[in-house]
GROMACS .gro file of C-alpha atoms in nm:
model
  403
    1MET     CA    1   0.449  -3.139  -0.850
    2SER     CA    2   0.464  -2.770  -0.865
    3THR     CA    3   0.492  -2.520  -1.117
    4PRO     CA    4   0.822  -2.471  -1.296
    5ASP     CA    5   0.986  -2.135  -1.267
    6LEU     CA    6   0.753  -1.937  -1.530
    7PHE     CA    7   0.715  -1.609  -1.387
    8HIS     CA    8   1.082  -1.428  -1.346
    9GLU     CA    9   0.955  -1.199  -1.603
   10LEU     CA   10   0.720  -1.060  -1.309
   11TRP     CA   11   0.973  -0.827  -1.195
   12SER     CA   12   1.053  -0.717  -1.503
   13PRO     CA   13   1.091  -0.344  -1.588
   14GLU     CA   14   0.828  -0.405  -1.924
   15VAL     CA   15   0.587  -0.590  -1.633
   16ILE     CA   16   0.618  -0.349  -1.371
   17GLU     CA   17   0.509  -0.049  -1.660
   18ASN     CA   18   0.203  -0.285  -1.786
   19PRO     CA   19   0.162  -0.599  -1.556
   20PHE     CA   20  -0.157  -0.747  -1.687
   21PRO     CA   21  -0.087  -0.975  -1.985
   22LEU     CA   22   0.142  -1.115  -1.755
   23TYR     CA   23  -0.129  -1.172  -1.514
   24ALA     CA   24  -0.364  -1.297  -1.705
   25ARG     CA   25  -0.167  -1.587  -1.795
   26MET     CA   26  -0.040  -1.666  -1.446
   27ARG     CA   27  -0.402  -1.699  -1.390
   28GLN     CA   28  -0.501  -1.871  -1.706
   29ALA     CA   29  -0.165  -2.126  -1.610
   30ALA     CA   30  -0.269  -2.200  -1.195
   31PRO     CA   31  -0.372  -2.018  -0.907
   32VAL     CA   32  -0.048  -2.023  -0.749
   33ALA     CA   33   0.248  -1.883  -0.982
   34ARG     CA   34   0.614  -1.966  -0.885
   35SER     CA   35   0.867  -1.695  -0.871
   36HIS     CA   36   1.185  -1.566  -0.799
   37HIS     CA   37   1.328  -1.169  -0.692
   38PRO     CA   38   1.631  -1.026  -0.779
   39SER     CA   39   1.628  -0.897  -0.437
   40VAL     CA   40   1.551  -1.173  -0.233
   41ALA     CA   41   1.717  -1.478  -0.220
   42GLY     CA   42   1.432  -1.731  -0.197
   43PRO     CA   43   1.140  -1.815  -0.420
   44ILE     CA   44   0.795  -1.592  -0.373
   45TRP     CA   45   0.481  -1.766  -0.448
   46VAL     CA   46   0.202  -1.558  -0.597
   47VAL     CA   47  -0.175  -1.636  -0.553
   48CYS     CA   48  -0.259  -1.473  -0.848
   49ARG     CA   49  -0.689  -1.548  -0.889
   50TYR     CA   50  -0.976  -1.430  -0.642
   51HIS     CA   51  -1.096  -1.658  -0.499
   52ALA     CA   52  -0.764  -1.856  -0.408
   53ALA     CA   53  -0.623  -1.517  -0.240
   54VAL     CA   54  -0.943  -1.417  -0.020
   55GLU     CA   55  -0.871  -1.801   0.089
   56PHE     CA   56  -0.499  -1.747   0.116
   57LEU     CA   57  -0.560  -1.410   0.285
   58LYS     CA   58  -0.760  -1.598   0.523
   59ASP     CA   59  -0.549  -1.943   0.562
   60ASN     CA   60  -0.361  -1.970   0.973
   61ARG     CA   61  -0.080  -2.183   0.795
   62PHE     CA   62   0.058  -1.934   0.626
   63ALA     CA   63   0.225  -1.730   0.916
   64LYS     CA   64   0.343  -1.341   0.959
   65SER     CA   65   0.571  -1.336   1.198
   66LYS     CA   66   0.916  -1.392   1.100
   67GLN     CA   67   1.027  -1.534   1.397
   68LYS     CA   68   0.820  -1.845   1.344
   69LEU     CA   69   1.098  -1.890   1.054
   70GLY     CA   70   1.474  -2.153   1.064
   71ARG     CA   71   1.762  -1.959   1.063
   72GLU     CA   72   1.807  -2.057   0.649
   73SER     CA   73   1.490  -1.888   0.565
   74GLN     CA   74   1.556  -1.579   0.687
   75ARG     CA   75   1.883  -1.525   0.606
   76ARG     CA   76   1.726  -1.608   0.268
   77TYR     CA   77   1.436  -1.356   0.314
   78PHE     CA   78   1.563  -1.097   0.585
   79ARG     CA   79   1.895  -0.964   0.521
   80VAL     CA   80   1.912  -0.648   0.662
   81SER     CA   81   1.922  -0.683   1.027
   82ALA     CA   82   1.834  -0.273   1.120
   83LEU     CA   83   1.512  -0.372   1.045
   84LYS     CA   84   1.420  -0.551   1.309
   85HIS     CA   85   1.360  -0.286   1.531
   86LEU     CA   86   1.089  -0.160   1.290
   87ASP     CA   87   0.889  -0.485   1.210
   88GLN     CA   88   0.741  -0.547   1.511
   89HIS     CA   89   0.399  -0.455   1.458
   90MET     CA   90   0.099  -0.582   1.380
   91LEU     CA   91   0.122  -0.666   0.994
   92SER     CA   92   0.426  -0.913   1.126
   93ALA     CA   93   0.242  -1.050   1.435
   94ASP     CA   94  -0.029  -1.375   1.436
   95PRO     CA   95  -0.276  -1.380   1.683
   96PRO     CA   96  -0.273  -1.304   1.962
   97MET     CA   97  -0.007  -1.062   1.889
   98HIS     CA   98  -0.190  -0.938   1.670
   99THR     CA   99  -0.501  -0.889   1.769
  100ARG     CA  100  -0.328  -0.732   2.075
  101LEU     CA  101  -0.143  -0.463   1.860
  102ARG     CA  102  -0.403  -0.422   1.661
  103SER     CA  103  -0.683  -0.326   1.904
  104LEU     CA  104  -0.464  -0.081   2.076
  105VAL     CA  105  -0.467   0.198   1.705
  106ALA     CA  106  -0.835  -0.005   1.642
  107GLN     CA  107  -0.979   0.336   1.844
  108ALA     CA  108  -0.859   0.573   1.587
  109PHE     CA  109  -0.931   0.470   1.237
  110THR     CA  110  -1.320   0.389   1.397
  111ALA     CA  111  -1.640   0.582   1.166
  112ARG     CA  112  -1.690   0.841   1.411
  113ARG     CA  113  -1.355   0.918   1.459
  114VAL     CA  114  -1.236   0.920   1.099
  115GLU     CA  115  -1.566   1.114   0.973
  116ALA     CA  116  -1.456   1.373   1.246
  117LEU     CA  117  -1.176   1.438   1.053
  118ARG     CA  118  -1.389   1.560   0.709
  119PRO     CA  119  -1.337   1.918   0.789
  120ARG     CA  120  -0.920   1.877   0.861
  121ILE     CA  121  -0.902   1.711   0.497
  122THR     CA  122  -1.113   1.927   0.337
  123ALA     CA  123  -0.898   2.240   0.437
  124ILE     CA  124  -0.578   2.087   0.385
  125ALA     CA  125  -0.694   1.974   0.033
  126GLU     CA  126  -0.799   2.360  -0.045
  127GLN     CA  127  -0.542   2.547   0.073
  128LEU     CA  128  -0.273   2.250  -0.155
  129LEU     CA  129  -0.555   2.315  -0.433
  130ASP     CA  130  -0.481   2.694  -0.406
  131SER     CA  131  -0.115   2.646  -0.463
  132VAL     CA  132  -0.197   2.382  -0.747
  133GLN     CA  133  -0.446   2.677  -0.940
  134GLN     CA  134  -0.110   2.936  -0.919
  135GLN     CA  135   0.057   2.738  -1.200
  136ASP     CA  136   0.034   2.607  -1.514
  137ARG     CA  137   0.129   2.212  -1.482
  138VAL     CA  138   0.245   2.009  -1.201
  139ASP     CA  139   0.348   1.699  -1.082
  140LEU     CA  140   0.015   1.593  -0.903
  141LEU     CA  141   0.191   1.345  -0.734
  142ASP     CA  142   0.429   1.599  -0.562
  143ALA     CA  143   0.160   1.871  -0.537
  144PHE     CA  144  -0.169   1.696  -0.393
  145ALA     CA  145  -0.155   1.316  -0.364
  146PHE     CA  146   0.126   1.307  -0.168
  147PRO     CA  147   0.088   1.605   0.088
  148LEU     CA  148  -0.256   1.557   0.175
  149PRO     CA  149  -0.248   1.207   0.322
  150ILE     CA  150   0.128   1.264   0.458
  151THR     CA  151  -0.019   1.557   0.620
  152VAL     CA  152  -0.322   1.407   0.800
  153ILE     CA  153  -0.147   1.111   0.917
  154ALA     CA  154   0.180   1.314   1.077
  155GLU     CA  155  -0.108   1.537   1.241
  156LEU     CA  156  -0.286   1.243   1.390
  157LEU     CA  157   0.026   1.053   1.496
  158GLY     CA  158   0.176   1.425   1.647
  159VAL     CA  159   0.493   1.397   1.381
  160PRO     CA  160   0.594   1.702   1.287
  161VAL     CA  161   0.443   1.745   0.938
  162GLU     CA  162   0.726   1.970   0.799
  163ASP     CA  163   0.930   1.656   0.850
  164GLN     CA  164   0.727   1.486   0.548
  165ASP     CA  165   0.984   1.465   0.283
  166ARG     CA  166   1.198   1.294   0.479
  167PHE     CA  167   0.924   1.025   0.535
  168ARG     CA  168   0.902   1.002   0.145
  169GLU     CA  169   1.255   0.961   0.117
  170TRP     CA  170   1.293   0.682   0.337
  171THR     CA  171   0.929   0.519   0.259
  172THR     CA  172   1.107   0.547  -0.097
  173THR     CA  173   1.385   0.329  -0.005
  174PHE     CA  174   1.163   0.041   0.194
  175LEU     CA  175   0.964  -0.026  -0.068
  176THR     CA  176   1.208  -0.038  -0.344
  177PRO     CA  177   1.382  -0.365  -0.431
  178PRO     CA  178   1.765  -0.297  -0.371
  179LYS     CA  179   1.967  -0.264  -0.688
  180ASP     CA  180   2.166  -0.543  -0.731
  181GLY     CA  181   2.176  -0.716  -0.360
  182ASP     CA  182   2.325  -0.364  -0.233
  183VAL     CA  183   2.147  -0.326   0.048
  184ALA     CA  184   2.387  -0.037   0.241
  185PRO     CA  185   2.083   0.299   0.117
  186LEU     CA  186   1.837   0.015   0.304
  187ARG     CA  187   1.989  -0.037   0.582
  188ARG     CA  188   2.086   0.333   0.593
  189MET     CA  189   1.759   0.441   0.615
  190ALA     CA  190   1.640   0.217   0.863
  191GLN     CA  191   1.934   0.367   1.087
  192GLU     CA  192   1.797   0.701   1.017
  193PHE     CA  193   1.454   0.636   1.076
  194GLN     CA  194   1.457   0.456   1.382
  195ALA     CA  195   1.702   0.723   1.491
  196TYR     CA  196   1.402   0.987   1.432
  197LEU     CA  197   1.191   0.795   1.614
  198GLN     CA  198   1.340   0.663   1.904
  199GLU     CA  199   1.394   1.080   1.978
  200PHE     CA  200   1.016   1.235   1.881
  201LEU     CA  201   0.884   0.946   2.149
  202ALA     CA  202   1.155   1.032   2.371
  203ARG     CA  203   0.974   1.433   2.362
  204ARG     CA  204   0.595   1.243   2.314
  205ARG     CA  205   0.705   1.044   2.669
  206ALA     CA  206   0.852   1.353   2.813
  207GLU     CA  207   0.563   1.583   2.663
  208PRO     CA  208   0.190   1.409   2.592
  209ARG     CA  209  -0.046   1.548   2.397
  210ASP     CA  210  -0.342   1.525   2.236
  211ASP     CA  211  -0.239   1.299   1.960
  212LEU     CA  212  -0.235   0.934   1.835
  213ALA     CA  213   0.165   0.805   1.949
  214SER     CA  214   0.083   0.960   2.290
  215ALA     CA  215  -0.179   0.787   2.309
  216MET     CA  216   0.019   0.447   2.264
  217ILE     CA  217   0.213   0.524   2.448
  218ALA     CA  218   0.001   0.545   2.725
  219ALA     CA  219  -0.264   0.273   2.623
  220GLU     CA  220  -0.283  -0.001   2.812
  221GLU     CA  221  -0.447  -0.349   2.671
  222GLN     CA  222  -0.511  -0.633   2.976
  223GLY     CA  223  -0.249  -0.426   3.161
  224ASP     CA  224  -0.021  -0.455   2.915
  225ARG     CA  225   0.168  -0.193   2.716
  226LEU     CA  226   0.348  -0.167   2.382
  227SER     CA  227   0.766  -0.223   2.472
  228PRO     CA  228   0.983   0.059   2.318
  229VAL     CA  229   1.033  -0.143   1.933
  230GLU     CA  230   0.662  -0.253   1.940
  231LEU     CA  231   0.586   0.124   1.983
  232MET     CA  232   0.872   0.246   1.727
  233SER     CA  233   0.775  -0.046   1.499
  234MET     CA  234   0.327   0.063   1.508
  235VAL     CA  235   0.449   0.456   1.436
  236PHE     CA  236   0.668   0.345   1.167
  237LEU     CA  237   0.397   0.083   0.958
  238LEU     CA  238   0.126   0.403   1.077
  239LEU     CA  239   0.347   0.641   0.862
  240VAL     CA  240   0.421   0.445   0.570
  241ALA     CA  241   0.123   0.254   0.570
  242GLY     CA  242  -0.089   0.597   0.682
  243HIS     CA  243  -0.043   0.780   0.368
  244GLU     CA  244   0.132   0.542   0.057
  245THR     CA  245  -0.201   0.388  -0.013
  246THR     CA  246  -0.359   0.667  -0.046
  247VAL     CA  247  -0.093   0.823  -0.242
  248ASN     CA  248  -0.139   0.572  -0.480
  249LEU     CA  249  -0.500   0.566  -0.484
  250ILE     CA  250  -0.522   0.916  -0.556
  251GLY     CA  251  -0.220   0.896  -0.857
  252ASN     CA  252  -0.346   0.618  -0.976
  253GLY     CA  253  -0.718   0.650  -1.025
  254ILE     CA  254  -0.676   1.075  -1.204
  255TRP     CA  255  -0.439   0.866  -1.412
  256ALA     CA  256  -0.732   0.591  -1.465
  257LEU     CA  257  -1.029   0.896  -1.485
  258LEU     CA  258  -0.796   1.054  -1.732
  259LYS     CA  259  -0.691   0.767  -1.960
  260HIS     CA  260  -1.048   0.697  -2.033
  261PRO     CA  261  -1.240   1.051  -2.052
  262GLU     CA  262  -1.537   0.910  -2.180
  263GLN     CA  263  -1.573   0.809  -1.757
  264LEU     CA  264  -1.420   1.122  -1.618
  265GLU     CA  265  -1.723   1.320  -1.841
  266ARG     CA  266  -1.967   1.012  -1.680
  267LEU     CA  267  -1.814   1.161  -1.357
  268ARG     CA  268  -1.910   1.520  -1.350
  269ALA     CA  269  -2.253   1.488  -1.557
  270ALA     CA  270  -2.316   1.216  -1.246
  271PRO     CA  271  -2.135   1.277  -0.916
  272ALA     CA  272  -2.362   1.088  -0.745
  273LEU     CA  273  -2.108   0.786  -0.869
  274LEU     CA  274  -1.833   0.898  -0.684
  275ASP     CA  275  -1.838   0.621  -0.469
  276SER     CA  276  -1.848   0.348  -0.692
  277ALA     CA  277  -1.580   0.501  -0.931
  278VAL     CA  278  -1.363   0.473  -0.625
  279GLU     CA  279  -1.437   0.159  -0.572
  280GLU     CA  280  -1.356   0.141  -0.919
  281MET     CA  281  -0.999   0.259  -0.886
  282LEU     CA  282  -0.906   0.044  -0.627
  283ARG     CA  283  -1.063  -0.292  -0.857
  284TYR     CA  284  -0.898  -0.145  -1.192
  285CYS     CA  285  -0.526  -0.009  -1.106
  286GLY     CA  286  -0.562  -0.072  -0.715
  287PRO     CA  287  -0.251   0.107  -0.515
  288VAL     CA  288  -0.126  -0.220  -0.317
  289LYS     CA  289   0.030  -0.424  -0.621
  290HIS     CA  290   0.133  -0.786  -0.352
  291SER     CA  291  -0.017  -0.852  -0.026
  292THR     CA  292   0.230  -0.828   0.279
  293SER     CA  293   0.462  -1.134   0.251
  294ARG     CA  294   0.384  -1.482   0.440
  295PHE     CA  295   0.560  -1.820   0.503
  296THR     CA  296   0.485  -2.166   0.533
  297LEU     CA  297   0.567  -2.293   0.869
  298GLU     CA  298   0.570  -2.677   0.743
  299ASP     CA  299   0.511  -2.844   0.398
  300THR     CA  300   0.263  -2.703   0.277
  301GLU     CA  301  -0.009  -2.800  -0.010
  302PHE     CA  302  -0.223  -2.529  -0.159
  303HIS     CA  303  -0.438  -2.499  -0.488
  304GLY     CA  304  -0.260  -2.784  -0.588
  305GLN     CA  305   0.057  -2.705  -0.562
  306HIS     CA  306   0.342  -2.773  -0.299
  307ILE     CA  307   0.497  -2.479  -0.098
  308PRO     CA  308   0.770  -2.597   0.045
  309ALA     CA  309   0.845  -2.521   0.464
  310GLY     CA  310   0.984  -2.153   0.490
  311GLU     CA  311   0.912  -2.029   0.126
  312MET     CA  312   0.694  -1.658   0.091
  313VAL     CA  313   0.350  -1.638  -0.047
  314VAL     CA  314   0.212  -1.336  -0.093
  315ALA     CA  315  -0.149  -1.241  -0.253
  316GLY     CA  316  -0.102  -1.081  -0.596
  317LEU     CA  317  -0.383  -0.816  -0.563
  318VAL     CA  318  -0.350  -0.667  -0.872
  319SER     CA  319  -0.411  -0.963  -1.000
  320ALA     CA  320  -0.681  -1.134  -0.795
  321ASN     CA  321  -0.915  -0.771  -0.916
  322HIS     CA  322  -0.857  -0.871  -1.287
  323ASP     CA  323  -0.968  -1.228  -1.278
  324ALA     CA  324  -1.277  -1.297  -1.519
  325GLU     CA  325  -1.440  -1.516  -1.272
  326VAL     CA  326  -1.569  -1.223  -1.082
  327PHE     CA  327  -1.504  -0.935  -1.254
  328PRO     CA  328  -1.673  -0.921  -1.634
  329GLU     CA  329  -1.492  -0.735  -1.879
  330PRO     CA  330  -1.209  -0.723  -1.630
  331GLU     CA  331  -1.006  -0.481  -1.853
  332ARG     CA  332  -1.263  -0.281  -1.931
  333PHE     CA  333  -1.228   0.054  -1.650
  334ASP     CA  334  -1.618   0.123  -1.547
  335ILE     CA  335  -1.732   0.319  -1.266
  336ALA     CA  336  -2.055   0.239  -1.194
  337ARG     CA  337  -1.931  -0.141  -1.163
  338GLN     CA  338  -2.143  -0.307  -0.978
  339PRO     CA  339  -2.132  -0.598  -0.744
  340ASN     CA  340  -1.737  -0.508  -0.679
  341ARG     CA  341  -1.583  -0.685  -0.430
  342HIS     CA  342  -1.258  -0.577  -0.505
  343ILE     CA  343  -0.968  -0.729  -0.215
  344ALA     CA  344  -0.721  -0.407  -0.308
  345PHE     CA  345  -0.735  -0.332   0.127
  346GLY     CA  346  -0.687  -0.755   0.174
  347SER     CA  347  -0.904  -0.940   0.340
  348GLY     CA  348  -0.955  -1.171   0.699
  349ILE     CA  349  -0.820  -0.972   1.005
  350HIS     CA  350  -0.508  -0.811   0.829
  351PHE     CA  351  -0.799  -0.643   0.636
  352CYS     CA  352  -0.616  -0.270   0.573
  353LEU     CA  353  -0.720  -0.096   0.936
  354GLY     CA  354  -0.697   0.265   0.756
  355ALA     CA  355  -0.931   0.195   0.421
  356PRO     CA  356  -1.181   0.430   0.592
  357LEU     CA  357  -0.970   0.690   0.608
  358ALA     CA  358  -0.773   0.618   0.264
  359LEU     CA  359  -1.169   0.609   0.081
  360LEU     CA  360  -1.267   0.931   0.274
  361GLU     CA  361  -0.951   1.141   0.183
  362ALA     CA  362  -0.993   0.994  -0.195
  363LYS     CA  363  -1.346   1.083  -0.205
  364LEU     CA  364  -1.310   1.472  -0.081
  365SER     CA  365  -0.961   1.427  -0.327
  366PHE     CA  366  -1.128   1.345  -0.656
  367ARG     CA  367  -1.461   1.583  -0.560
  368LEU     CA  368  -1.247   1.947  -0.529
  369LEU     CA  369  -0.990   1.804  -0.843
  370LEU     CA  370  -1.259   1.755  -1.099
  371GLU     CA  371  -1.516   2.110  -0.940
  372ARG     CA  372  -1.152   2.329  -0.921
  373LEU     CA  373  -0.971   2.213  -1.228
  374PRO     CA  374  -1.295   2.105  -1.469
  375GLN     CA  375  -1.027   2.097  -1.775
  376LEU     CA  376  -0.766   1.866  -1.574
  377ARG     CA  377  -0.521   1.647  -1.800
  378PHE     CA  378  -0.215   1.495  -1.842
  379ALA     CA  379   0.074   1.720  -1.950
  380VAL     CA  380   0.267   1.420  -2.119
  381GLU     CA  381   0.184   1.199  -2.344
  382PRO     CA  382   0.082   0.902  -2.148
  383SER     CA  383   0.290   0.635  -2.220
  384THR     CA  384   0.576   0.794  -2.096
  385LEU     CA  385   0.486   0.798  -1.771
  386ARG     CA  386   0.670   0.522  -1.532
  387TRP     CA  387   0.542   0.306  -1.259
  388ARG     CA  388   0.765   0.256  -0.925
  389ASP     CA  389   0.981  -0.023  -0.932
  390SER     CA  390   0.818  -0.204  -0.556
  391LEU     CA  391   0.766  -0.588  -0.455
  392LEU     CA  392   0.435  -0.410  -0.341
  393ILE     CA  393   0.395  -0.072  -0.420
  394HIS     CA  394   0.164   0.002  -0.750
  395GLY     CA  395   0.210   0.360  -0.765
  396LEU     CA  396   0.359   0.617  -1.057
  397GLU     CA  397   0.674   0.782  -1.029
  398ARG     CA  398   0.530   1.107  -1.146
  399LEU     CA  399   0.166   1.206  -1.290
  400PRO     CA  400   0.220   1.554  -1.498
  401VAL     CA  401  -0.126   1.740  -1.567
  402THR     CA  402  -0.239   2.056  -1.669
  403PHE     CA  403  -0.550   2.247  -1.633
   0.00000   0.00000   0.00000
């Protein structure tokens, strides 16, 4: 017997601003909760307890590829056909396709290659802070948290950094649920992004450079190159995922520190706590609200729930990271928390490939922000800050600060 639809409010404006009380109710009710989102025609199952979420993320009964779904399920969950040219990437694939796609880009994110980016990331951050310090008040998302990671991933891919505002606009549209069922902005975004990537990749084919896009064009894995749609989809994924996680890790992390001034002072007094502080930011206010979607291919029993074939299931990452069975006093922000086995970057074969890069960018950012802005504080009443309406992302719309 499935849980009744008690959690429609999961997507309400009130819960978007503060989801934690509802997540606590959901965890208490059942490991898996059923809901509906107004922009999605089918139900969404949310795995909200920690151990169940870890199990779900490793369970191959839940498929990523929409190609395995029947026509009715595809109609309910995928209403913008233009996106099909941007979703043939590793986050939408199951093994063996996932294994093949991931292996083609994995070398760009090894610990050695990521560490080699440290001087460049530091230089970008220093330059951004030079500009910030010339002002009395800034939106830290606009002035620092967004341009840093988008510059890094754009340079890594070889995409023109000066196009970053277009990437931000397209990404925001992609990650924001359609209002009143209007998918026109999403369709327009897909067409514009696709046209942009086709032109960019055509230039790279004609004039290869020392960048990741050129490497993916040339790459061969057991004699099998990426198809044009796979290549475009992978660049799309890396551009979107390569900055969104870090933008919100930095923004949410600063928000948490400023909301808990005793922890901020603790970190200033003991900079060696930076590594554990970043891990606690990921647990306490992680940048990804829910995992990307999986689907049941047949009727499935999971933690006492009967999930019909062809329905969407996601892991509630933020909810799981506040599960008191794993994290004592989960609503307490503690920069020295140990152990801290959060799943902010997911788990299993789809664990975030860019996690080492996001961590390096975040740690360098927080170190420099605390060093160069010792009087950093909110420029507005914290209660007036608003969180983004997104199925996937947990992040602020803006973060005005002064220093």
